[in-house]
CSV table of C-alpha atoms in Angstrom, one decimal:
chain,number,residue,atom,x,y,z
A,1,UNK,CA,-7.0,-7.2,-12.4
A,2,UNK,CA,-7.6,-6.2,-8.6
A,3,UNK,CA,-7.2,-3.1,-7.3
A,4,UNK,CA,-3.2,-1.5,-8.4
A,5,UNK,CA,-3.6,2.1,-6.6
A,6,UNK,CA,-4.2,4.4,-4.1
A,7,UNK,CA,-5.4,8.0,-5.8
A,8,UNK,CA,-4.1,10.4,-3.2
A,9,UNK,CA,-5.5,14.3,-3.8
A,10,UNK,CA,-2.1,16.4,-1.4
A,11,UNK,CA,-2.6,19.3,0.4
A,12,UNK,CA,-0.5,21.3,3.5
A,13,UNK,CA,-3.7,21.0,4.6
A,14,UNK,CA,-5.6,18.0,3.9
A,15,UNK,CA,-5.3,14.9,2.0
A,16,UNK,CA,-7.9,12.4,0.3
A,17,UNK,CA,-7.6,8.4,0.1
A,18,UNK,CA,-9.4,6.5,-2.9
A,19,UNK,CA,-8.6,2.8,-3.8
A,20,UNK,CA,-8.8,2.8,-8.2
A,21,UNK,CA,-9.8,-0.1,-9.7
A,22,UNK,CA,-10.0,-1.6,-13.2
A,23,UNK,CA,-12.5,1.1,-15.1
A,24,UNK,CA,-14.9,-2.2,-16.0
A,25,UNK,CA,-14.9,-3.0,-12.5
A,26,UNK,CA,-17.5,-1.1,-10.2
A,27,UNK,CA,-15.9,2.2,-9.7
A,28,UNK,CA,-13.0,3.2,-12.3
A,29,UNK,CA,-10.5,6.4,-11.8
A,30,UNK,CA,-11.7,9.7,-14.2
A,31,UNK,CA,-10.2,9.5,-17.8
A,32,UNK,CA,-7.1,12.5,-17.2
A,33,UNK,CA,-3.5,12.3,-18.4
A,34,UNK,CA,-1.3,10.5,-16.9
A,35,UNK,CA,3.2,10.8,-16.3
A,36,UNK,CA,6.1,9.2,-15.2
A,37,UNK,CA,9.7,8.7,-15.9
A,38,UNK,CA,12.0,6.5,-14.7
A,39,UNK,CA,15.6,7.2,-14.7
A,40,UNK,CA,18.1,4.9,-17.4
A,41,UNK,CA,20.2,2.6,-15.7
A,42,UNK,CA,20.3,-0.2,-17.6
A,43,UNK,CA,18.0,-3.7,-17.0
A,44,UNK,CA,15.0,-2.7,-14.5
A,45,UNK,CA,14.5,-5.4,-11.4
A,46,UNK,CA,12.2,-7.5,-10.2
A,47,UNK,CA,11.3,-4.6,-7.4
A,48,UNK,CA,10.9,-2.1,-9.8
A,49,UNK,CA,8.8,-4.4,-12.6
A,50,UNK,CA,6.4,-5.3,-9.4
A,51,UNK,CA,6.4,-2.5,-7.8
A,52,UNK,CA,6.4,0.3,-10.4
A,53,UNK,CA,6.5,-1.1,-14.6
A,54,UNK,CA,3.4,-3.5,-13.6
A,55,UNK,CA,1.2,-0.6,-12.9
A,56,UNK,CA,2.8,1.4,-15.9
A,57,UNK,CA,1.0,-1.0,-18.0
A,58,UNK,CA,-2.4,-1.4,-16.2
A,59,UNK,CA,-2.3,2.1,-16.6
A,60,UNK,CA,-2.1,2.3,-20.0
A,61,UNK,CA,-6.2,1.2,-19.5
A,62,UNK,CA,-7.6,3.1,-17.2
A,63,UNK,CA,-6.9,6.5,-18.1
A,64,UNK,CA,-6.7,8.9,-22.2
A,65,UNK,CA,-3.7,10.2,-21.9
A,66,UNK,CA,-0.4,8.0,-20.8
A,67,UNK,CA,3.8,9.5,-20.8
A,68,UNK,CA,6.4,7.6,-19.7
A,69,UNK,CA,9.4,9.6,-20.2
A,70,UNK,CA,13.4,7.6,-19.7
A,71,UNK,CA,15.1,10.5,-18.2
A,72,UNK,CA,18.0,11.0,-19.5
A,73,UNK,CA,18.3,15.3,-18.2
A,74,UNK,CA,18.3,13.8,-14.5
A,75,UNK,CA,20.2,10.9,-15.2
A,76,UNK,CA,23.4,13.4,-15.4
A,77,UNK,CA,23.1,15.2,-12.3
A,78,UNK,CA,25.6,11.5,-10.9
A,79,UNK,CA,28.9,11.3,-13.9
A,80,UNK,CA,27.8,8.9,-16.4
A,81,UNK,CA,30.3,7.3,-19.3
A,82,UNK,CA,28.3,8.7,-21.9
A,83,UNK,CA,28.3,5.7,-24.4
A,84,UNK,CA,27.4,3.3,-21.0
A,85,UNK,CA,24.4,6.4,-20.6
A,86,UNK,CA,23.4,5.5,-24.2
A,87,UNK,CA,23.1,1.9,-24.0
A,88,UNK,CA,21.6,1.5,-20.5
A,89,UNK,CA,18.9,4.5,-22.5
A,90,UNK,CA,18.6,1.9,-25.0
A,91,UNK,CA,18.1,-0.6,-22.3
A,92,UNK,CA,15.8,0.7,-20.4
A,93,UNK,CA,13.1,1.4,-23.4
A,94,UNK,CA,13.4,-2.0,-24.0
A,95,UNK,CA,12.8,-4.0,-20.8
A,96,UNK,CA,9.9,-1.4,-21.0
A,97,UNK,CA,8.6,-2.5,-24.0
A,98,UNK,CA,9.1,-6.6,-22.4
A,99,UNK,CA,7.2,-4.9,-19.4
A,100,UNK,CA,4.1,-4.4,-21.6
A,101,UNK,CA,4.2,-0.4,-22.2
A,102,UNK,CA,2.6,0.0,-25.9
A,103,UNK,CA,3.3,3.4,-27.8
A,104,UNK,CA,-0.1,2.9,-29.3
A,105,UNK,CA,-1.8,3.0,-26.0
A,106,UNK,CA,0.7,5.2,-24.3
A,107,UNK,CA,3.4,7.9,-25.4
A,108,UNK,CA,7.4,6.2,-25.1
A,109,UNK,CA,9.9,9.1,-24.9
A,110,UNK,CA,13.4,9.7,-24.7
A,111,UNK,CA,13.2,12.7,-22.0
A,112,UNK,CA,16.5,15.0,-23.4
A,113,UNK,CA,14.8,15.1,-26.6
A,114,UNK,CA,11.7,17.3,-26.1
A,115,UNK,CA,13.2,20.2,-25.4
A,116,UNK,CA,10.5,22.4,-23.4
A,117,UNK,CA,11.4,20.3,-20.1
A,118,UNK,CA,14.8,22.3,-19.6
A,119,UNK,CA,12.8,25.3,-20.9
A,120,UNK,CA,9.6,24.9,-18.9
A,121,UNK,CA,12.2,23.6,-15.4
A,122,UNK,CA,14.1,27.4,-15.8
A,123,UNK,CA,10.8,29.1,-15.5
A,124,UNK,CA,9.8,26.8,-12.4
A,125,UNK,CA,13.4,27.3,-10.6
A,126,UNK,CA,13.2,31.3,-11.3
A,127,UNK,CA,9.8,30.9,-8.5
A,128,UNK,CA,11.3,28.4,-6.3
A,129,UNK,CA,12.8,29.1,-3.1
A,130,UNK,CA,16.4,27.9,-1.8
A,131,UNK,CA,14.7,26.4,1.3
A,132,UNK,CA,12.0,24.7,-0.9
A,133,UNK,CA,14.8,22.5,-1.9
A,134,UNK,CA,16.6,22.3,1.2
A,135,UNK,CA,14.2,20.2,3.1
A,136,UNK,CA,13.7,17.9,0.2
A,137,UNK,CA,15.1,14.8,1.4
A,138,UNK,CA,16.6,13.3,-1.5
A,139,UNK,CA,19.2,16.2,-1.6
A,140,UNK,CA,19.9,16.5,1.9
A,141,UNK,CA,20.7,12.3,1.4
A,142,UNK,CA,22.6,12.5,-1.3
A,143,UNK,CA,24.7,16.0,-1.0
A,144,UNK,CA,25.3,14.3,2.6
A,145,UNK,CA,26.6,11.0,0.9
A,146,UNK,CA,29.5,13.2,-1.4
A,147,UNK,CA,30.0,15.5,1.4
A,148,UNK,CA,28.7,17.8,-1.3
A,149,UNK,CA,25.9,18.2,-4.4
A,150,UNK,CA,25.6,19.8,-7.9
A,151,UNK,CA,23.7,22.0,-9.2
A,152,UNK,CA,21.8,20.0,-10.7
A,153,UNK,CA,21.0,17.5,-8.0
A,154,UNK,CA,20.3,20.3,-6.0
A,155,UNK,CA,17.6,22.2,-8.9
A,156,UNK,CA,16.3,18.5,-10.0
A,157,UNK,CA,13.0,18.6,-8.4
A,158,UNK,CA,12.4,22.0,-10.9
A,159,UNK,CA,12.5,19.4,-13.8
A,160,UNK,CA,10.7,16.9,-11.7
A,161,UNK,CA,8.2,18.9,-11.5
A,162,UNK,CA,8.2,20.6,-15.0
A,163,UNK,CA,8.6,17.5,-16.2
A,164,UNK,CA,4.6,16.5,-14.8
A,165,UNK,CA,3.0,20.3,-15.9
A,166,UNK,CA,4.1,20.3,-19.2
A,167,UNK,CA,1.8,18.2,-20.2
A,168,UNK,CA,-0.8,19.1,-17.8
A,169,UNK,CA,-0.6,16.0,-16.5
A,170,UNK,CA,-3.3,15.2,-13.8
A,171,UNK,CA,-1.9,12.0,-12.0
A,172,UNK,CA,1.3,10.7,-10.9
A,173,UNK,CA,2.0,7.0,-10.2
A,174,UNK,CA,4.7,7.5,-7.7
A,175,UNK,CA,6.0,6.1,-5.1
A,176,UNK,CA,6.3,7.3,-1.3
A,177,UNK,CA,9.1,8.5,-1.0
A,178,UNK,CA,8.8,10.7,-3.7
A,179,UNK,CA,5.4,12.5,-1.9
A,180,UNK,CA,6.6,15.3,-1.2
A,181,UNK,CA,9.0,15.8,-5.2
A,182,UNK,CA,5.1,16.0,-5.9
A,183,UNK,CA,4.2,18.8,-3.2
A,184,UNK,CA,6.2,20.9,-5.0
A,185,UNK,CA,5.0,20.2,-8.5
A,186,UNK,CA,1.7,20.9,-6.9
A,187,UNK,CA,3.0,23.9,-4.9
A,188,UNK,CA,4.0,25.7,-8.9
A,189,UNK,CA,1.4,24.7,-10.3
A,190,UNK,CA,0.1,27.6,-7.3
A,191,UNK,CA,2.4,29.7,-7.9
A,192,UNK,CA,2.9,30.1,-11.3
A,193,UNK,CA,-1.5,29.7,-11.5
A,194,UNK,CA,-1.7,32.9,-8.6
A,195,UNK,CA,0.8,35.2,-10.0
A,196,UNK,CA,-0.2,33.7,-13.6
A,197,UNK,CA,-3.4,33.4,-14.1
A,198,UNK,CA,-5.4,29.9,-13.9
A,199,UNK,CA,-3.6,27.6,-16.2
A,200,UNK,CA,-2.0,24.2,-14.5
A,201,UNK,CA,-4.2,21.4,-13.1
A,202,UNK,CA,-2.8,20.4,-9.3
A,203,UNK,CA,-1.3,17.0,-10.2
A,204,UNK,CA,-2.1,13.8,-7.8
A,205,UNK,CA,0.0,11.4,-7.3
A,206,UNK,CA,-1.0,7.5,-7.8
A,207,UNK,CA,0.4,4.7,-5.3
A,208,UNK,CA,0.8,0.9,-5.5
A,209,UNK,CA,-0.3,-1.1,-3.4
A,210,UNK,CA,2.5,-3.3,-4.2
A,211,UNK,CA,4.3,-4.5,-1.5
A,212,UNK,CA,8.0,-4.2,-1.7
A,213,UNK,CA,10.9,-6.8,-2.6
A,214,UNK,CA,13.6,-6.5,-0.3
A,215,UNK,CA,17.8,-7.5,-1.0
A,216,UNK,CA,17.3,-11.2,-0.7
A,217,UNK,CA,20.5,-10.6,0.9
A,218,UNK,CA,19.7,-8.0,3.4
A,219,UNK,CA,15.6,-8.4,3.5
A,220,UNK,CA,15.7,-4.6,5.3
A,221,UNK,CA,17.0,-2.8,2.7
A,222,UNK,CA,15.1,-2.6,-0.4
A,223,UNK,CA,16.2,-4.9,-3.8
A,224,UNK,CA,19.1,-2.0,-5.3
A,225,UNK,CA,20.6,-2.2,-8.3
A,226,UNK,CA,23.6,-0.2,-7.0
A,227,UNK,CA,23.6,-3.3,-4.4
A,228,UNK,CA,27.3,-4.7,-4.7
A,229,UNK,CA,26.0,-8.3,-3.5
A,230,UNK,CA,25.5,-9.4,-6.9
A,231,UNK,CA,23.4,-12.6,-5.0
A,232,UNK,CA,21.0,-9.0,-4.4
A,233,UNK,CA,18.8,-8.7,-6.7
A,234,UNK,CA,16.8,-10.3,-9.6
A,235,UNK,CA,17.5,-8.1,-12.8
A,236,UNK,CA,14.6,-8.7,-15.5
A,237,UNK,CA,17.1,-10.1,-17.8
A,238,UNK,CA,18.2,-13.0,-15.6
A,239,UNK,CA,18.8,-16.5,-17.3
A,240,UNK,CA,16.2,-19.3,-15.2
A,241,UNK,CA,19.5,-20.6,-13.4
A,242,UNK,CA,20.9,-16.6,-12.3
A,243,UNK,CA,17.6,-16.6,-10.9
A,244,UNK,CA,17.6,-20.1,-9.4
A,245,UNK,CA,20.9,-19.1,-8.1
A,246,UNK,CA,19.9,-16.1,-6.6
A,247,UNK,CA,17.0,-17.2,-4.7
A,248,UNK,CA,18.4,-20.6,-3.4
A,249,UNK,CA,21.1,-18.2,-1.6
A,250,UNK,CA,18.0,-15.9,-0.1
A,251,UNK,CA,18.6,-15.2,3.4
A,252,UNK,CA,15.9,-16.1,5.9
A,253,UNK,CA,16.7,-17.8,9.5
A,254,UNK,CA,16.6,-21.2,10.9
A,255,UNK,CA,12.8,-21.7,11.4
A,256,UNK,CA,12.0,-24.4,8.6
A,257,UNK,CA,8.0,-23.2,8.0
A,258,UNK,CA,6.8,-20.8,5.9
A,259,UNK,CA,4.9,-17.8,7.0
A,260,UNK,CA,4.3,-14.5,6.4
A,261,UNK,CA,6.0,-12.5,9.3
A,262,UNK,CA,7.7,-9.6,8.3
A,263,UNK,CA,8.7,-7.8,11.4
A,264,UNK,CA,10.2,-11.6,13.1
A,265,UNK,CA,10.6,-13.1,9.7
A,266,UNK,CA,11.4,-10.1,7.2
A,267,UNK,CA,13.6,-13.2,4.9
A,268,UNK,CA,11.1,-15.5,3.8
A,269,UNK,CA,7.9,-13.2,4.6
A,270,UNK,CA,10.0,-10.8,1.6
A,271,UNK,CA,10.1,-14.7,-0.7
A,272,UNK,CA,6.2,-14.9,1.1
A,273,UNK,CA,5.6,-11.5,-0.9
A,274,UNK,CA,7.5,-11.8,-4.7
A,275,UNK,CA,5.6,-15.7,-5.3
A,276,UNK,CA,2.6,-13.7,-3.9
A,277,UNK,CA,3.1,-10.9,-6.8
A,278,UNK,CA,4.8,-12.9,-9.5
A,279,UNK,CA,2.2,-15.0,-9.1
A,280,UNK,CA,-0.8,-13.5,-8.7
A,281,UNK,CA,-2.3,-15.1,-5.5
A,282,UNK,CA,-3.3,-13.4,-2.2
A,283,UNK,CA,0.3,-13.6,0.6
A,284,UNK,CA,-3.1,-16.2,2.8
A,285,UNK,CA,-3.4,-18.6,-0.8
A,286,UNK,CA,0.7,-19.2,-1.1
A,287,UNK,CA,1.1,-19.4,3.1
A,288,UNK,CA,-1.3,-22.1,2.5
A,289,UNK,CA,0.1,-23.4,-0.5
A,290,UNK,CA,3.4,-24.2,0.8
A,291,UNK,CA,2.0,-25.5,4.1
A,292,UNK,CA,4.4,-28.2,4.6
A,293,UNK,CA,7.7,-27.1,3.0
A,294,UNK,CA,10.6,-26.4,4.6
A,295,UNK,CA,12.7,-23.2,3.5
A,296,UNK,CA,14.6,-25.0,1.5
A,297,UNK,CA,11.8,-26.4,-0.6
A,298,UNK,CA,9.8,-23.4,-0.8
A,299,UNK,CA,13.2,-21.0,-2.1
A,300,UNK,CA,12.1,-24.4,-5.2
A,301,UNK,CA,8.7,-22.6,-6.1
A,302,UNK,CA,9.8,-18.8,-5.8
A,303,UNK,CA,12.3,-19.9,-8.2
A,304,UNK,CA,10.2,-21.2,-10.6
A,305,UNK,CA,7.4,-18.9,-10.3
A,306,UNK,CA,9.3,-15.8,-10.4
A,307,UNK,CA,11.8,-17.3,-13.5
A,308,UNK,CA,7.7,-18.5,-15.6
A,309,UNK,CA,6.9,-14.7,-14.8
A,310,UNK,CA,9.9,-13.0,-16.2
A,311,UNK,CA,11.1,-15.6,-19.3
A,312,UNK,CA,8.7,-13.6,-21.7
A,313,UNK,CA,10.0,-10.7,-20.7
A,314,UNK,CA,13.3,-11.2,-20.2
A,315,UNK,CA,13.7,-12.1,-24.5
A,316,UNK,CA,11.7,-10.1,-25.5
A,317,UNK,CA,14.4,-8.0,-24.0
A,318,UNK,CA,17.2,-10.0,-26.4
A,319,UNK,CA,14.8,-9.9,-29.4
A,320,UNK,CA,14.4,-5.4,-29.1
A,321,UNK,CA,17.8,-4.9,-28.3
A,322,UNK,CA,19.2,-6.8,-31.2
A,323,UNK,CA,17.6,-4.2,-33.4
A,324,UNK,CA,18.8,-0.6,-32.8
A,325,UNK,CA,17.6,1.1,-35.7
A,326,UNK,CA,13.6,0.0,-34.5
A,327,UNK,CA,14.6,1.4,-30.8
A,328,UNK,CA,16.1,4.2,-31.5
A,329,UNK,CA,13.1,4.6,-34.2
A,330,UNK,CA,10.5,3.6,-31.5
A,331,UNK,CA,12.1,7.0,-29.1
A,332,UNK,CA,11.8,9.6,-31.9
A,333,UNK,CA,8.6,8.3,-32.9
A,334,UNK,CA,7.6,9.3,-29.1
A,335,UNK,CA,9.5,12.7,-28.8
A,336,UNK,CA,7.3,13.7,-31.9
A,337,UNK,CA,4.4,13.1,-29.7
A,338,UNK,CA,5.2,14.5,-26.8
A,339,UNK,CA,6.6,17.3,-28.5
A,340,UNK,CA,2.7,17.6,-30.7
A,341,UNK,CA,1.7,18.2,-26.4
A,342,UNK,CA,4.3,20.5,-24.8
A,343,UNK,CA,5.1,22.7,-28.0
A,344,UNK,CA,1.1,24.2,-26.8
A,345,UNK,CA,1.4,24.0,-23.9
A,346,UNK,CA,4.9,25.7,-23.9
A,347,UNK,CA,3.7,29.0,-26.6
A,348,UNK,CA,1.0,30.0,-23.2
A,349,UNK,CA,3.6,29.6,-21.0
A,350,UNK,CA,5.8,32.2,-22.5
A,351,UNK,CA,3.0,34.6,-23.3
A,352,UNK,CA,1.8,34.8,-20.3
A,353,UNK,CA,5.3,34.8,-18.5
A,354,UNK,CA,6.1,38.0,-20.8
A,355,UNK,CA,8.7,36.5,-23.3
A,356,UNK,CA,6.7,38.0,-26.2
A,357,UNK,CA,3.2,38.9,-27.4
A,358,UNK,CA,0.5,37.0,-29.6
A,359,UNK,CA,-3.6,36.1,-29.5
């Protein structure tokens, strides 16, 4: 497998950048503890898979401990219907498993089932200033959208930091838009260590180099579940017919030749990037293979490649989703494993903070 990640240590004064290779290659990342979370928003889309989940699967072979959490506490910063939320949690669990997350090689669990997340978030929140949170971009964006925001929305970056630090995580796969939130986790690790003694490692970012998938109807925007245009987003459980229709209707331009020019031809370039990602080829190889095709013909080729990639995942989601008890059992076992790691850390945190006496 080709190199998937950039390895970044961020701080206020410097950044170090590496490429991460597979453990058997000429360069491998050091063993460590990985944590990442995903909100239970139902079945993921193609952009989620290529931008994050495919990389999550690869990380299972690269690190000694890998933790993946369905972060349902984060999801209630926005209003949720309880039954839909329950269904979305199971949809996400089925999707992660179908994509290749293996509970024998990683810990997959539901965040709310490990109470230590919320407890550590409170302690870290008492070390966080309000101006620090106000400067985070997502608070600004989401509060502006609604002209107000809840306390949960305001403080959820502290809960994100707690999610990471609770397991003494050393590496966190994130998107570039999450770097500032990871920097908060690093800052809070330093603040805690300065006040109570060296305890938390400063987590480092793993940035995927996989190209972002754009909306099929508006290639200036990222593919999104919340896009009101139904033809804009390919979901992992879409049927072959659905996928073909969406890609055939993808916005391109009046030039028939297939080229990769993201600035001047974002629509067709999005299809090229998508094709390269699902087929495991380079952009150059894909463009060379498309020589002589017009964009209409090329859309059929891209649709076939996407269907071939997603069909096994779709069928596995269906199989897993049909057995609710099995999914609930897997999440319960994952939560038990996560608590086994979280409880000793919180025991030490309580002692350091002064909540009780102990050796």
